[in-house]
mmCIF file of C-alpha atoms in Angstrom:
data_model
loop_
_atom_site.group_PDB
_atom_site.id
_atom_site.type_symbol
_atom_site.label_atom_id
_atom_site.label_comp_id
_atom_site.label_asym_id
_atom_site.label_seq_id
_atom_site.Cartn_x
_atom_site.Cartn_y
_atom_site.Cartn_z
ATOM 1 C CA MET A 276 21.890 -7.965 22.291
ATOM 2 C CA SER A 277 21.473 -10.722 19.317
ATOM 3 C CA LYS A 278 17.179 -9.250 18.872
ATOM 4 C CA MET A 279 19.133 -5.190 18.965
ATOM 5 C CA LEU A 280 21.141 -6.548 16.255
ATOM 6 C CA ALA A 281 18.347 -7.909 14.308
ATOM 7 C CA ILE A 282 15.792 -5.195 14.657
ATOM 8 C CA VAL A 283 19.493 -2.648 13.019
ATOM 9 C CA ALA A 284 19.665 -5.315 10.557
ATOM 10 C CA LEU A 285 15.508 -4.776 9.057
ATOM 11 C CA LEU A 286 16.058 -1.333 9.537
ATOM 12 C CA THR A 287 19.005 -0.963 7.686
ATOM 13 C CA MET A 288 17.713 -3.092 4.932
ATOM 14 C CA GLY A 289 14.623 -1.501 4.560
ATOM 15 C CA GLN A 290 16.525 1.645 4.406
ATOM 16 C CA ALA A 291 18.937 0.224 1.461
ATOM 17 C CA ALA A 292 16.040 -0.930 -0.746
ATOM 18 C CA PRO A 293 15.929 2.023 -4.264
ATOM 19 C CA ASN A 294 12.212 2.601 -5.144
ATOM 20 C CA PRO A 295 11.347 0.871 -8.624
ATOM 21 C CA HIS A 296 8.791 4.006 -8.781
ATOM 22 C CA LEU A 297 11.954 6.266 -8.736
ATOM 23 C CA PRO A 298 15.263 4.708 -11.581
ATOM 24 C CA THR A 299 18.018 6.101 -10.876
ATOM 25 C CA LYS A 300 18.818 9.969 -13.091
ATOM 26 C CA THR A 301 20.932 8.725 -16.437
ATOM 27 C CA TYR A 302 20.654 9.829 -20.219
ATOM 28 C CA ASP A 303 21.348 7.943 -22.753
ATOM 29 C CA THR A 304 23.977 8.827 -25.021
ATOM 30 C CA VAL A 305 24.194 6.054 -27.397
ATOM 31 C CA ALA A 306 21.352 5.935 -29.849
ATOM 32 C CA PRO A 307 19.168 2.349 -30.142
ATOM 33 C CA VAL A 308 19.131 -0.037 -33.782
ATOM 34 C CA LEU A 309 16.696 0.209 -35.541
ATOM 35 C CA PRO A 310 15.268 -1.905 -37.205
ATOM 36 C CA GLU A 311 15.301 -1.898 -41.113
ATOM 37 C CA ASN A 312 12.014 -1.293 -43.179
ATOM 38 C CA LEU A 313 10.705 1.516 -40.734
ATOM 39 C CA ASN A 314 8.739 4.875 -42.868
ATOM 40 C CA ARG A 315 7.041 7.154 -40.900
ATOM 41 C CA ALA A 316 6.287 4.312 -38.251
ATOM 42 C CA VAL A 317 4.479 4.883 -34.183
ATOM 43 C CA LEU A 318 7.708 5.897 -31.706
ATOM 44 C CA ILE A 319 7.101 4.596 -28.797
ATOM 45 C CA VAL A 320 9.482 5.986 -25.924
ATOM 46 C CA SER A 321 8.843 5.280 -22.211
ATOM 47 C CA LYS A 322 12.084 6.811 -21.150
ATOM 48 C CA THR A 323 11.354 7.728 -17.249
ATOM 49 C CA ASN A 324 14.887 9.917 -14.667
ATOM 50 C CA GLY A 325 10.965 11.044 -12.611
ATOM 51 C CA TRP A 326 7.810 8.785 -11.677
ATOM 52 C CA ARG A 327 7.618 5.486 -13.065
ATOM 53 C CA HIS A 328 4.422 4.185 -13.779
ATOM 54 C CA LEU A 329 5.484 0.102 -13.156
ATOM 55 C CA GLU A 330 2.114 -1.115 -13.787
ATOM 56 C CA HIS A 331 0.951 0.683 -16.272
ATOM 57 C CA ILE A 332 4.061 1.352 -18.340
ATOM 58 C CA PRO A 333 5.030 -2.222 -20.557
ATOM 59 C CA HIS A 334 1.675 -3.390 -20.381
ATOM 60 C CA SER A 335 0.454 0.374 -21.986
ATOM 61 C CA ASN A 336 3.927 -0.080 -24.809
ATOM 62 C CA VAL A 337 1.907 -3.067 -25.818
ATOM 63 C CA VAL A 338 -1.028 -1.432 -26.457
ATOM 64 C CA LEU A 339 0.188 1.118 -28.701
ATOM 65 C CA ALA A 340 1.766 -1.282 -29.940
ATOM 66 C CA ASP A 341 -1.203 -3.485 -31.413
ATOM 67 C CA ILE A 342 -3.065 0.340 -31.896
ATOM 68 C CA ALA A 343 -0.005 1.962 -34.026
ATOM 69 C CA ARG A 344 -0.161 -2.760 -35.813
ATOM 70 C CA GLY A 345 -4.265 -2.151 -36.645
ATOM 71 C CA LEU A 346 -3.857 1.098 -37.976
ATOM 72 C CA ASP A 347 -0.896 -0.500 -40.806
ATOM 73 C CA ARG A 348 1.057 1.343 -38.815
ATOM 74 C CA LYS A 349 5.165 0.232 -37.452
ATOM 75 C CA SER A 350 6.361 0.744 -34.244
ATOM 76 C CA TYR A 351 9.540 0.429 -31.970
ATOM 77 C CA VAL A 352 9.559 0.803 -28.663
ATOM 78 C CA THR A 353 12.046 1.937 -26.462
ATOM 79 C CA GLU A 354 13.340 3.265 -23.408
ATOM 80 C CA ASN A 355 16.700 5.107 -24.711
ATOM 81 C CA ALA A 356 15.859 8.894 -25.760
ATOM 82 C CA ALA A 357 18.947 8.365 -27.937
ATOM 83 C CA VAL A 358 16.867 7.876 -30.782
ATOM 84 C CA PHE A 359 16.115 11.994 -30.481
ATOM 85 C CA ASN A 360 18.738 12.298 -32.971
ATOM 86 C CA ASP A 361 17.972 13.802 -36.260
ATOM 87 C CA ASP A 362 18.453 10.230 -38.607
ATOM 88 C CA GLN A 363 16.346 8.213 -36.540
ATOM 89 C CA LEU A 364 13.396 10.090 -35.548
ATOM 90 C CA ARG A 365 13.349 10.594 -39.920
ATOM 91 C CA HIS A 366 12.310 7.335 -39.188
ATOM 92 C CA PHE A 367 9.549 8.175 -38.074
ATOM 93 C CA SER A 368 5.665 10.448 -38.647
ATOM 94 C CA VAL A 369 4.492 9.779 -34.986
ATOM 95 C CA VAL A 370 6.707 9.985 -31.087
ATOM 96 C CA VAL A 371 4.163 9.153 -28.489
ATOM 97 C CA LEU A 372 5.346 10.176 -24.697
ATOM 98 C CA ASN A 373 3.704 7.062 -23.145
ATOM 99 C CA SER A 374 4.306 7.940 -19.608
ATOM 100 C CA ALA A 375 8.067 9.506 -20.425
ATOM 101 C CA SER A 376 8.928 10.827 -17.293
ATOM 102 C CA GLY A 377 11.469 13.888 -15.184
ATOM 103 C CA ASP A 378 14.829 15.539 -17.256
ATOM 104 C CA PHE A 379 14.738 12.801 -19.658
ATOM 105 C CA MET A 380 16.769 13.684 -22.714
ATOM 106 C CA THR A 381 20.032 15.790 -23.720
ATOM 107 C CA PRO A 382 19.534 19.172 -24.963
ATOM 108 C CA ASP A 383 20.595 18.216 -27.965
ATOM 109 C CA GLN A 384 17.617 15.079 -27.851
ATOM 110 C CA SER A 385 15.613 17.515 -27.372
ATOM 111 C CA ALA A 386 17.099 19.905 -29.637
ATOM 112 C CA ALA A 387 15.857 16.606 -32.483
ATOM 113 C CA LEU A 388 12.450 16.878 -31.448
ATOM 114 C CA GLU A 389 11.607 19.726 -31.697
ATOM 115 C CA ARG A 390 13.126 20.012 -35.637
ATOM 116 C CA PHE A 391 11.141 16.715 -35.474
ATOM 117 C CA VAL A 392 7.536 19.179 -34.715
ATOM 118 C CA ALA A 393 9.188 21.855 -37.156
ATOM 119 C CA ARG A 394 8.926 18.918 -39.597
ATOM 120 C CA GLY A 395 6.193 18.343 -39.346
ATOM 121 C CA GLY A 396 6.543 15.521 -36.864
ATOM 122 C CA GLY A 397 3.685 14.846 -34.152
ATOM 123 C CA ILE A 398 3.380 13.636 -30.387
ATOM 124 C CA VAL A 399 1.322 11.913 -28.439
ATOM 125 C CA ALA A 400 1.841 12.994 -24.465
ATOM 126 C CA LEU A 401 0.652 10.089 -22.183
ATOM 127 C CA HIS A 402 0.060 10.750 -18.891
ATOM 128 C CA ALA A 403 3.158 11.237 -16.830
ATOM 129 C CA ALA A 404 4.928 12.835 -20.028
ATOM 130 C CA GLY A 405 2.271 15.704 -19.241
ATOM 131 C CA ASP A 406 3.233 15.926 -15.169
ATOM 132 C CA ASN A 407 5.643 18.970 -13.897
ATOM 133 C CA SER A 408 8.704 16.658 -13.994
ATOM 134 C CA HIS A 409 9.865 18.741 -17.344
ATOM 135 C CA THR A 410 12.092 21.324 -17.296
ATOM 136 C CA GLY A 411 13.141 22.653 -20.545
ATOM 137 C CA PRO A 412 11.213 25.583 -21.704
ATOM 138 C CA TRP A 413 9.781 24.450 -25.667
ATOM 139 C CA TYR A 414 9.014 20.676 -23.943
ATOM 140 C CA THR A 415 7.143 23.065 -21.289
ATOM 141 C CA LYS A 416 5.940 25.525 -23.132
ATOM 142 C CA THR A 417 5.316 23.769 -26.634
ATOM 143 C CA ILE A 418 4.457 19.678 -25.948
ATOM 144 C CA ILE A 419 2.351 20.489 -22.150
ATOM 145 C CA GLY A 420 1.677 23.813 -22.869
ATOM 146 C CA THR A 421 0.003 23.774 -19.136
ATOM 147 C CA LYS A 422 0.794 23.516 -15.938
ATOM 148 C CA PHE A 423 -0.126 20.341 -13.089
ATOM 149 C CA ILE A 424 -0.057 20.316 -10.198
ATOM 150 C CA GLY A 425 0.008 16.728 -8.576
ATOM 151 C CA HIS A 426 -2.544 14.447 -7.793
ATOM 152 C CA PRO A 427 -4.778 13.897 -5.398
ATOM 153 C CA GLY A 428 -3.473 11.002 -3.307
ATOM 154 C CA GLY A 429 0.180 11.426 -3.989
ATOM 155 C CA PRO A 430 2.534 10.203 -7.384
ATOM 156 C CA ASP A 431 1.188 6.651 -7.357
ATOM 157 C CA GLN A 432 -2.839 7.270 -7.834
#
């Protein structure tokens, strides 16, 4: 009987563990406080509501900030999609979406990003930022502009 209880406990514990690659979908509503003196800076966003590339996102954020610094540009790294508002986006000249996946922006945030691009702001969409987890029509047609089908070997390849 105790063996059976141990097996049931192990199976239950194994099922209860959340997959760190699949975060709970959340939408940020409170904008971050930006540092002073950001002017034409690089905004690096790695918010995920879809597959989270744990293996490279933290490292890539550091490398991207280093590249900006090497170009004499300030950068701001965040996971908070509420930064996509007109007041805060005016501090940036380019947004780098570092494997930002899933529908991570609210409609208002997406509209603010669309206005940012219309005013001449740039976007660089890296890796998962161009996958099929995004469904907003402006994002999929303008930012991605193609159809991502998947990659062989599963999502973690």
